[in-house]
PDB file of C-alpha atoms and ligand atoms in Angstrom:
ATOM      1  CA  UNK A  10      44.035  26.131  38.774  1.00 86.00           C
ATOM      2  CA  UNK A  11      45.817  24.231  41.922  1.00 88.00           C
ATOM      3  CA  UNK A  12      44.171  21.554  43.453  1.00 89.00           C
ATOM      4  CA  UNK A  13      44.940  21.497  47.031  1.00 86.00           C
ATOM      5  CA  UNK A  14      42.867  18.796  48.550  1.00 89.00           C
ATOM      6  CA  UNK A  15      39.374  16.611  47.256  1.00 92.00           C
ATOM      7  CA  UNK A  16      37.376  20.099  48.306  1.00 94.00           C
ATOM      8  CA  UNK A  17      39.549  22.804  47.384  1.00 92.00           C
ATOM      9  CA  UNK A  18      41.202  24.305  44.720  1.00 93.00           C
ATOM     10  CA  UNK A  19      43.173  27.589  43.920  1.00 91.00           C
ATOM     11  CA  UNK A  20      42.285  29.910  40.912  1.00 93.00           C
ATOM     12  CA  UNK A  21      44.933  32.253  38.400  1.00 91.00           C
ATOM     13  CA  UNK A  22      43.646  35.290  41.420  1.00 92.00           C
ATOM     14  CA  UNK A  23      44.722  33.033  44.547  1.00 89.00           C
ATOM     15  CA  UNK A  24      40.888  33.146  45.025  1.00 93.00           C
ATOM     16  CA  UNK A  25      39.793  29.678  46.783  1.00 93.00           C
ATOM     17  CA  UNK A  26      37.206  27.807  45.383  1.00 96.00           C
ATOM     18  CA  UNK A  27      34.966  24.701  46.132  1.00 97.00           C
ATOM     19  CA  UNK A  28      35.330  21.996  43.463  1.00 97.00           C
ATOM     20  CA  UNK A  29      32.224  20.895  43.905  1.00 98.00           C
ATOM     21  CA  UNK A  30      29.981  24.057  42.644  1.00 98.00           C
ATOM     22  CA  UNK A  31      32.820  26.571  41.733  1.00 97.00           C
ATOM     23  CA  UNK A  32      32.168  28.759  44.578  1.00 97.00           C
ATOM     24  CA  UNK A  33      34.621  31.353  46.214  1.00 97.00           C
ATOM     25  CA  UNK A  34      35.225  30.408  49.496  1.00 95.00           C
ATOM     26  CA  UNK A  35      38.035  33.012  50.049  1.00 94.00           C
ATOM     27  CA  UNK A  36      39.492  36.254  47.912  1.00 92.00           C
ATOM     28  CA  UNK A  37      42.732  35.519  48.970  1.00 84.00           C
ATOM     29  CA  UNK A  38      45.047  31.961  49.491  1.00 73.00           C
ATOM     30  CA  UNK A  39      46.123  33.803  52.652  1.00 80.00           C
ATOM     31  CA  UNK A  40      42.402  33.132  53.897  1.00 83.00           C
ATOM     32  CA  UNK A  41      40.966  30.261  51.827  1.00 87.00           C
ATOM     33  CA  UNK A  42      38.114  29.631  54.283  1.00 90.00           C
ATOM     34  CA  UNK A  43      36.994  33.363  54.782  1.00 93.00           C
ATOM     35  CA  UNK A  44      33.966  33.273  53.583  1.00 96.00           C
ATOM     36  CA  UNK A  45      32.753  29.265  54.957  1.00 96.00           C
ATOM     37  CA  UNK A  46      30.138  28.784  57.190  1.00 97.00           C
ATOM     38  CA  UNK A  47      31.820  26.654  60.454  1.00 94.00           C
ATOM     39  CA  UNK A  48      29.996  24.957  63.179  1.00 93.00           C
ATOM     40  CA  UNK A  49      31.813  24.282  66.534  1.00 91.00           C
ATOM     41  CA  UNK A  50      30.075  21.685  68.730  1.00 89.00           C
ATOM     42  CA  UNK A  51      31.342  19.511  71.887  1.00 88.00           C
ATOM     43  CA  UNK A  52      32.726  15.963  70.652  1.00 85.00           C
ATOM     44  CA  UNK A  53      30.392  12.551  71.310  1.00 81.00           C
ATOM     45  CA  UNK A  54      31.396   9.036  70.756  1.00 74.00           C
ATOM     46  CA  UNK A  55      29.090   8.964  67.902  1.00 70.00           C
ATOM     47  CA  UNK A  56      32.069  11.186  65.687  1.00 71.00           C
ATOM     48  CA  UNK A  57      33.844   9.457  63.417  1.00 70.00           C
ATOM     49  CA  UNK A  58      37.284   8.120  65.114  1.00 72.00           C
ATOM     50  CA  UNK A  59      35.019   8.654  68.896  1.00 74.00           C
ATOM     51  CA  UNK A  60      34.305   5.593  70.292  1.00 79.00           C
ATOM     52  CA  UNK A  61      34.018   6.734  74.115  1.00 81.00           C
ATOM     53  CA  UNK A  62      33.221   9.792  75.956  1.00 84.00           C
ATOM     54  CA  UNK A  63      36.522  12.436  76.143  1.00 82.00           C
ATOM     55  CA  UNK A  64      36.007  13.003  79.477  1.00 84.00           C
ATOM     56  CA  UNK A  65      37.020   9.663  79.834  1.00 86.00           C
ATOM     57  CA  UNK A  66      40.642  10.515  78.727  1.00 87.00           C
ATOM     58  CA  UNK A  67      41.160  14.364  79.757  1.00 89.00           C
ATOM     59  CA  UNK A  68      40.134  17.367  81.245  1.00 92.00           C
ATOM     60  CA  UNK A  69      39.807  19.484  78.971  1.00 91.00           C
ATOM     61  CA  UNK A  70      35.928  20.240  76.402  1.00 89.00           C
ATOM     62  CA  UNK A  71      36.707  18.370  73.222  1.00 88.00           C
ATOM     63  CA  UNK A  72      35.178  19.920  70.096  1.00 88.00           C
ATOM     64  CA  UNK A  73      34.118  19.208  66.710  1.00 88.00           C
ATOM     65  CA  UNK A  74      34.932  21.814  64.462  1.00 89.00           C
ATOM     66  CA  UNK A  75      33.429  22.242  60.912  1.00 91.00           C
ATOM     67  CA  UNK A  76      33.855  24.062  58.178  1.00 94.00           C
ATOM     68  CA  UNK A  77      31.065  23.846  54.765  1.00 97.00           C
ATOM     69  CA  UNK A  78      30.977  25.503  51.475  1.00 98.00           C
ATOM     70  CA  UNK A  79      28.186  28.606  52.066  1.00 98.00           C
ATOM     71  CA  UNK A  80      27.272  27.989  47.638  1.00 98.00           C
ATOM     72  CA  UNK A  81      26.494  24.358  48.375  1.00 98.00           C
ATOM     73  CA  UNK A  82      27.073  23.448  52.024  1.00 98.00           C
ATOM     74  CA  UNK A  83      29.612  20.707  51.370  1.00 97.00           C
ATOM     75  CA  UNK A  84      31.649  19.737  54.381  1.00 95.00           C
ATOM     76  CA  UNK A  85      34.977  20.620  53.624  1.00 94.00           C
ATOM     77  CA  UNK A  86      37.070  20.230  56.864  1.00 90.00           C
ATOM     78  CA  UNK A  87      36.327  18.854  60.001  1.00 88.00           C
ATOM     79  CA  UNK A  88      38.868  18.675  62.895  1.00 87.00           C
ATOM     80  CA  UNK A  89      38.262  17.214  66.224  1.00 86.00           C
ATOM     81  CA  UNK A  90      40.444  19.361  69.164  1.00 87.00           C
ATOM     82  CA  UNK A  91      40.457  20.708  72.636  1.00 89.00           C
ATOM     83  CA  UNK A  92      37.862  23.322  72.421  1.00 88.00           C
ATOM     84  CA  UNK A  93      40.722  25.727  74.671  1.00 87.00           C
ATOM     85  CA  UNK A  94      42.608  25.912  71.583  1.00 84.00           C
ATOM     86  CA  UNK A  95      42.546  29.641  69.631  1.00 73.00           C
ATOM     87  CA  UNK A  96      41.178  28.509  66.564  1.00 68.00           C
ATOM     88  CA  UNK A  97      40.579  26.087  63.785  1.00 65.00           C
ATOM     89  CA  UNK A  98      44.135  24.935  61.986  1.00 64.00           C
ATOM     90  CA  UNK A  99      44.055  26.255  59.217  1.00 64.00           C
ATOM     91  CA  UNK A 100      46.933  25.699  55.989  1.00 62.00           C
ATOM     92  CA  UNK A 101      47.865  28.530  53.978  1.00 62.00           C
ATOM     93  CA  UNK A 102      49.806  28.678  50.760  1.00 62.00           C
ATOM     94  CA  UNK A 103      52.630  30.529  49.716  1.00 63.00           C
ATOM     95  CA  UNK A 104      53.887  30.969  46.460  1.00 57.00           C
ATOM     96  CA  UNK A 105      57.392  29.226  45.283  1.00 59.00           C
ATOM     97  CA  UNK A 106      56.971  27.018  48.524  1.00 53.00           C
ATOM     98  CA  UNK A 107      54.847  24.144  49.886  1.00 55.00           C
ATOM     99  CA  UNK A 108      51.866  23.736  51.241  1.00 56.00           C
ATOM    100  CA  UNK A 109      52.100  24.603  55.320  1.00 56.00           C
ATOM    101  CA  UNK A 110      49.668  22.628  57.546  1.00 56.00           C
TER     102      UNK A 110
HETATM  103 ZN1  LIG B   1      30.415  24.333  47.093  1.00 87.35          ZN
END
């Protein structure tokens, strides 16, 4: 088992798994989150880290971007970004090397 952060950890399989109920989260360490349930909404100042209105301070939507566990719907990354962008950031982990953010 690799622990890679106070939410996840990585099994003998590469299989990712919530520490808080053992759940898989993803089959593979190339996709930890595949199977998490994620919630995109637009950014307030009552976020943690949002104390005024975005719009104040760019053009562009800013979201909040979740992701939970689907065994036991613990929050297990949250990211706050220009809602244009792709796609949450993810991290992936490849053997013999360090974690990539
Ligand atoms: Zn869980």
């Amino acid at each position: 088992m690799m622990s890679i952060d106070d939410n996840i950890e990585i099994d003998d399989t590469g299989a990712s798994l919530c520490v808080h109920c053992d759940g898989v989260l993803g089959a593979s360490s190339t996709d930890p989150f595949e199977k998490v349930i994620r919630r995109e909404r637009p950014s307030t100042p009552a976020e943690p880290g949002v104390h005024a209105l975005p719009s104040h301070f760019t053009d562009r939507p800013i979201m909040v971007r979740q992701a939970f566990c689907p065994h036991c719907l613990t929050l297990l990354a949250m990211e706050i970004v220009p809602g244009d962008e792709p796609g949450y950031r993810h991290w992936r982990l490849e053997v013999g090397t360090s974690i990539q953010r």
